[in-house]
mmCIF file of C-alpha atoms and ligand atoms in Angstrom:
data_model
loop_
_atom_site.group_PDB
_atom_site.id
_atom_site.type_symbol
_atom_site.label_atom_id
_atom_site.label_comp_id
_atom_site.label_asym_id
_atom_site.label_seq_id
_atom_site.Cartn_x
_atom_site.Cartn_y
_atom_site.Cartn_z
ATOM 1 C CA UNK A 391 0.922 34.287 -2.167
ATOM 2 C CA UNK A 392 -0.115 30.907 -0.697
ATOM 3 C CA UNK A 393 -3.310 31.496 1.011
ATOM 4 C CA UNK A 394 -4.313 27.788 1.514
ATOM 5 C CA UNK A 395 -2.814 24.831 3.929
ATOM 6 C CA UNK A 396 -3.094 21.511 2.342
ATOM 7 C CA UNK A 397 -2.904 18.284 4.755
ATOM 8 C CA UNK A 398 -2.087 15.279 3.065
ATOM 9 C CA UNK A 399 -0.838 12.038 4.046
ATOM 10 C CA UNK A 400 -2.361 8.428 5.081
ATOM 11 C CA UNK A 401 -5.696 7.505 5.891
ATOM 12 C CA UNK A 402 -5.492 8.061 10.080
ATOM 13 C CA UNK A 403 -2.836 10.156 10.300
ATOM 14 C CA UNK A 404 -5.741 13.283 11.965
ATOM 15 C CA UNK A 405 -6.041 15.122 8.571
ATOM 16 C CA UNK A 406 -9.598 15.896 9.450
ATOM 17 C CA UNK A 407 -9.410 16.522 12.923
ATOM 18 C CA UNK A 408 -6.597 18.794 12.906
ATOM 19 C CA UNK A 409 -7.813 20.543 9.534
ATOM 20 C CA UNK A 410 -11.556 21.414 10.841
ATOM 21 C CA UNK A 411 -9.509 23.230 13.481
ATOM 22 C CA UNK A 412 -6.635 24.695 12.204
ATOM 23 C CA UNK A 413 -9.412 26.321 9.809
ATOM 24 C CA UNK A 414 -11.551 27.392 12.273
ATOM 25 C CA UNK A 415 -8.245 28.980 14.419
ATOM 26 C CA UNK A 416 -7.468 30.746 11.441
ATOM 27 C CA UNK A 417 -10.456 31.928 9.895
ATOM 28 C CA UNK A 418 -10.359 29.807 6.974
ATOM 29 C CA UNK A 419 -12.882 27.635 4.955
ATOM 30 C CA UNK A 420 -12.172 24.020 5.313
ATOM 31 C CA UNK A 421 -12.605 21.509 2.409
ATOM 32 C CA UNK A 422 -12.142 17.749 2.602
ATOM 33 C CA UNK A 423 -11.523 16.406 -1.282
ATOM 34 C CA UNK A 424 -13.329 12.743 -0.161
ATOM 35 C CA UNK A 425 -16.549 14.538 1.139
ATOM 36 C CA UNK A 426 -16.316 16.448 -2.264
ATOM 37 C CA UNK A 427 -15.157 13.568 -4.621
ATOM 38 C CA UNK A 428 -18.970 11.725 -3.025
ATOM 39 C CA UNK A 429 -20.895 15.202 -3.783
ATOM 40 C CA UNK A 430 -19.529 15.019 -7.288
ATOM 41 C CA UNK A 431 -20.325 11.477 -7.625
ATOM 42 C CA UNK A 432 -23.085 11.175 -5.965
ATOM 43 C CA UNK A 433 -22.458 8.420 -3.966
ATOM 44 C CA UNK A 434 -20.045 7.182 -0.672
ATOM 45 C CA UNK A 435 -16.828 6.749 -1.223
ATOM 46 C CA UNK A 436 -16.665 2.883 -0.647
ATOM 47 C CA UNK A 437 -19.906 2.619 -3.704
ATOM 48 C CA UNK A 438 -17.540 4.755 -6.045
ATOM 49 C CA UNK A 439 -14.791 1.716 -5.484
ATOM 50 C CA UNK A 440 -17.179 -1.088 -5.730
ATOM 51 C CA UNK A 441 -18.738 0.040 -8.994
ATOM 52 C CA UNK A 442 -16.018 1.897 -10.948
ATOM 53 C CA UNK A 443 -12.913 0.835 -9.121
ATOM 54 C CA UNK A 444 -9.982 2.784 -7.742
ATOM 55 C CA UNK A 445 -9.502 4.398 -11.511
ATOM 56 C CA UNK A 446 -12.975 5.646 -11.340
ATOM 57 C CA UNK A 447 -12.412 7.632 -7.491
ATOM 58 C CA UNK A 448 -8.667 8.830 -8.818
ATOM 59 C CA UNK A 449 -10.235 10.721 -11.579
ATOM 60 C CA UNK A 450 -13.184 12.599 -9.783
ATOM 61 C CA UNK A 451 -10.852 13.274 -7.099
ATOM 62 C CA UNK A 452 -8.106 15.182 -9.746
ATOM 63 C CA UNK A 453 -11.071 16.884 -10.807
ATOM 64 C CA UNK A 454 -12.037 17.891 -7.045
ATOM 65 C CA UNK A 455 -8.074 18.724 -6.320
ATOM 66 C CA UNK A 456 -7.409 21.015 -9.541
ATOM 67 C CA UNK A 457 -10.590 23.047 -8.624
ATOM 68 C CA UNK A 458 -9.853 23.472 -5.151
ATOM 69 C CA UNK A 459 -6.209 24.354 -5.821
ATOM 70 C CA UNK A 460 -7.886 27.429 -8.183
ATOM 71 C CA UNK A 461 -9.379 28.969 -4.891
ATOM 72 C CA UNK A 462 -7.876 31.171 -2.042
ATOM 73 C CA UNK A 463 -8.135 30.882 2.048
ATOM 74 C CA UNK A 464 -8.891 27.307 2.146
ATOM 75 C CA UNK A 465 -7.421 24.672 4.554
ATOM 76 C CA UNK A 466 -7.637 21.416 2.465
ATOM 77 C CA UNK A 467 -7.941 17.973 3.981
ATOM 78 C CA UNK A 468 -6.502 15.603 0.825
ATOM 79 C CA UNK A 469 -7.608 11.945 0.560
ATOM 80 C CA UNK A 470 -4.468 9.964 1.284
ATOM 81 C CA UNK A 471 -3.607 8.694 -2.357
ATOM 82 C CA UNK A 472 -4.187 12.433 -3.298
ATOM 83 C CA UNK A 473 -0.681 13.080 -4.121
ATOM 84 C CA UNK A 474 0.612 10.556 -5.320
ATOM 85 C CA UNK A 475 -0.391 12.191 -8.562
ATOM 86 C CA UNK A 476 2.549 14.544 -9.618
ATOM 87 C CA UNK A 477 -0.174 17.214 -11.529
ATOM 88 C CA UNK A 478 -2.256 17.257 -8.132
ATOM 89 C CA UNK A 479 1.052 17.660 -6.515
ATOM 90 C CA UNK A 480 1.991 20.573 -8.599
ATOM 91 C CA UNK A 481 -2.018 22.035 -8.748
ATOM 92 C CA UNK A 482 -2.085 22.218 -4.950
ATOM 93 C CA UNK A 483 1.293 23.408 -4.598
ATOM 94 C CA UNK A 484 0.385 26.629 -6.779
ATOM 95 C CA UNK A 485 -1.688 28.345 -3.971
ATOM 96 C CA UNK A 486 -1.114 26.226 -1.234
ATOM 97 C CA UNK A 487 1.505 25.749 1.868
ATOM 98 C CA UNK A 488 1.566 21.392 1.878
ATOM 99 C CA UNK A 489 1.758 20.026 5.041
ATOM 100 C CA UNK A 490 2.145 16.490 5.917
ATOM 101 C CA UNK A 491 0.548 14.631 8.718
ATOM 102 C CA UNK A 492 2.527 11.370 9.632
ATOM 103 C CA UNK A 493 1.839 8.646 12.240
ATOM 104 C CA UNK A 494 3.488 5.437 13.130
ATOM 105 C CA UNK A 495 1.625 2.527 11.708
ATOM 106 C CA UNK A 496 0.213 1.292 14.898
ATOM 107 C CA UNK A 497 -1.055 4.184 15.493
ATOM 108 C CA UNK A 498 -2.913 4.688 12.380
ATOM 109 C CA UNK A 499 -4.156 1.131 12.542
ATOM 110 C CA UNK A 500 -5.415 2.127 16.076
ATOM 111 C CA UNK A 501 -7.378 5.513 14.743
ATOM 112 C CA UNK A 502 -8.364 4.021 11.531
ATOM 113 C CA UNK A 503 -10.112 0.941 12.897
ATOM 114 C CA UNK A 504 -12.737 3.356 14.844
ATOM 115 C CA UNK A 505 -13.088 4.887 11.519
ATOM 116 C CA UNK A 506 -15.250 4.359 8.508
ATOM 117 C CA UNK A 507 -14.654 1.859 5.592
ATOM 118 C CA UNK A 508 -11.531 2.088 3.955
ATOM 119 C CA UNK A 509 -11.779 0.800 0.985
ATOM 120 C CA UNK A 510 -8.171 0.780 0.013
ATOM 121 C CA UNK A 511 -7.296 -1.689 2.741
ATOM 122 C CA UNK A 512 -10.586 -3.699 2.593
ATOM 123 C CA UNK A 513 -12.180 -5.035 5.935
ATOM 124 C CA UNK A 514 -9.393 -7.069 7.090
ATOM 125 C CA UNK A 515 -6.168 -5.801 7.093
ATOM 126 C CA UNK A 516 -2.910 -6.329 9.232
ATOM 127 C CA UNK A 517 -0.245 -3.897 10.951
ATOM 128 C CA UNK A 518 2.184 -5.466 8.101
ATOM 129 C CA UNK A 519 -0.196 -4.418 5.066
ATOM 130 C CA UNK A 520 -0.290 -0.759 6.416
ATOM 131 C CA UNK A 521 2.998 -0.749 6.951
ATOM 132 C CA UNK A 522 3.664 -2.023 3.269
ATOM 133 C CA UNK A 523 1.360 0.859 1.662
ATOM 134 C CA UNK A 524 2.977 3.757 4.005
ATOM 135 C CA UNK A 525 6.038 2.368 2.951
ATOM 136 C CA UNK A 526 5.332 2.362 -0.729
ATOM 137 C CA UNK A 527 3.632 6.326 -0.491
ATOM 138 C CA UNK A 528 6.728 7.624 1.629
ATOM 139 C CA UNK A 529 9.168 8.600 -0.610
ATOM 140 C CA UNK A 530 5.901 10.633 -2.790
ATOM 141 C CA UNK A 531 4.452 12.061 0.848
ATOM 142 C CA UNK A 532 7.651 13.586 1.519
ATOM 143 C CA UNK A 533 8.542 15.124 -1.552
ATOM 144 C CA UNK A 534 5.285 16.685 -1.991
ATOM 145 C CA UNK A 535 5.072 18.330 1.782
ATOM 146 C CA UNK A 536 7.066 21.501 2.728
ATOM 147 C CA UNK A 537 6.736 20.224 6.161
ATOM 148 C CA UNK A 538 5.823 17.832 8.494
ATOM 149 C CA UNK A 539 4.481 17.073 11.437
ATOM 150 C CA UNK A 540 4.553 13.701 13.472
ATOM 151 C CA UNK A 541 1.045 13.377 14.874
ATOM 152 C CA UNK A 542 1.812 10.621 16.562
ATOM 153 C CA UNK A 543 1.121 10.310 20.446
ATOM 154 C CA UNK A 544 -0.437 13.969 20.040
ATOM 155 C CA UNK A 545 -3.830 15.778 20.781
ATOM 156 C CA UNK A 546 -4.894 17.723 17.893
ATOM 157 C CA UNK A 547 -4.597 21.054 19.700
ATOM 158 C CA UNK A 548 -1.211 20.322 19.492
ATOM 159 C CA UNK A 549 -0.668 19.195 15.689
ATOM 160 C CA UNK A 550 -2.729 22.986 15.281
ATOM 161 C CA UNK A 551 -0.227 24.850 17.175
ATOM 162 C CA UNK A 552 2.485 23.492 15.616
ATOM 163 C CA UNK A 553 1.085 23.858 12.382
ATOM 164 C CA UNK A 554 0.355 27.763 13.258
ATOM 165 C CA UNK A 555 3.820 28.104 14.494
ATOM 166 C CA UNK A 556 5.423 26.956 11.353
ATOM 167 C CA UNK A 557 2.693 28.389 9.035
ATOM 168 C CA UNK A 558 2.640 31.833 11.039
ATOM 169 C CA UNK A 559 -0.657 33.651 10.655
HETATM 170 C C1 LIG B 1110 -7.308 6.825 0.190
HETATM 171 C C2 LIG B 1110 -7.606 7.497 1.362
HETATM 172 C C3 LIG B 1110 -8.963 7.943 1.692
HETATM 173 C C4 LIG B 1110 -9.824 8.085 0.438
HETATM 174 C C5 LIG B 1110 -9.764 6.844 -0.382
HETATM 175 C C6 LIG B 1110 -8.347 6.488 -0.829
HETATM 176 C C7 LIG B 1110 -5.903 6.455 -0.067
HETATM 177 O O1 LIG B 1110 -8.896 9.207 2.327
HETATM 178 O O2 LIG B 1110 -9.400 9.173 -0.344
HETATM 179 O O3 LIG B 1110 -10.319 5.798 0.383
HETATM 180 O O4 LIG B 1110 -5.562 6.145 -1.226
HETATM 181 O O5 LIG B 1110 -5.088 6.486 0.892
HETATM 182 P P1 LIG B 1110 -8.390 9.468 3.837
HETATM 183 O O6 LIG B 1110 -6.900 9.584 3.797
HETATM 184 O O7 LIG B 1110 -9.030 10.767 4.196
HETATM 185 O O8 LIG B 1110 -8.867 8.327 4.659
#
């Protein structure tokens, strides 16, 4: 049985918003692998890039994904480069239902500008360089998801419900 929901998909596509309540709708724990990956190291996701580059954040974070992929009634929220690492693919499928947030790039350059750094993108980035990383993850998003869900142009409570719907309970 697959007691856990993992979201993955790109930075802005409501991963967090619509996993803190799809957990607390359905009674499970919810687990972000970035906010873990900086408890393991020790330090913000952006210093973990600066010092020991992207390598450096990849390998903490299999280490995060592998151990959360051992547990039971979790939703997971999956930093967006998560799976584009077949053995985290095939770790989180093992116990979990993968579901896959998607937005247009506009409006993930919308909700990720009021975010935090991103330090995959850097400070400055354009609607053409998002568009040029979704386009190179798509094919490895799609493949890894059971489903997915369009976020675009919706509230959360909405993404949740149609997550429940498709899920069941
Ligand atoms: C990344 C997305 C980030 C974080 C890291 C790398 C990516 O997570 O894991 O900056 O490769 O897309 P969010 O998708 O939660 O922003």
């Amino acid at each position: 049985m697959r007691s856990n929901i993992a979201l993955i998909g790109f930075m802005g596509t409501g991963k967090s918003a619509a996993g803190t309540m799809l957990a607390e709708r359905l009674g499970k724990r919810f687990v972000e692998t970035d906010a873990l990956v900086e408890e393991r190291a020790g330090k913000p996701i952006g210093r973990i890039f600066a010092e020991g580059g992207e390598g450096s954040f990849r390998v903490i974070e299999k280490g995060v994904i592998k151990d959360v992929s051992a547990m039971d009634g979790l939703v997971i929220s999956c930093g967006g480069g998560a799976v584009l690492d077949i053995e985290n693919v095939e770790a989180l499928r093992s116990r979990s239902v993968v579901v896959l947030l998607k937005a247009s790039p506009r409006a993930i350059m919308e909700r990720i500008a009021r975010g935090d750094a991103r330090p995959l993108l850097g400070n400055r980035y354009s609607l053409e360089d998002v568009k040029r990383l979704l386009d190179s993850r798509t094919r490895a998003y799609e493949s890894a998801a059971d489903f997915a869900i369009d976020t675009t142009g919706l509230d959360v409570g909405t993404v949740v419900d149609i997550m429940i719907e498709k899920v069941g309970k």
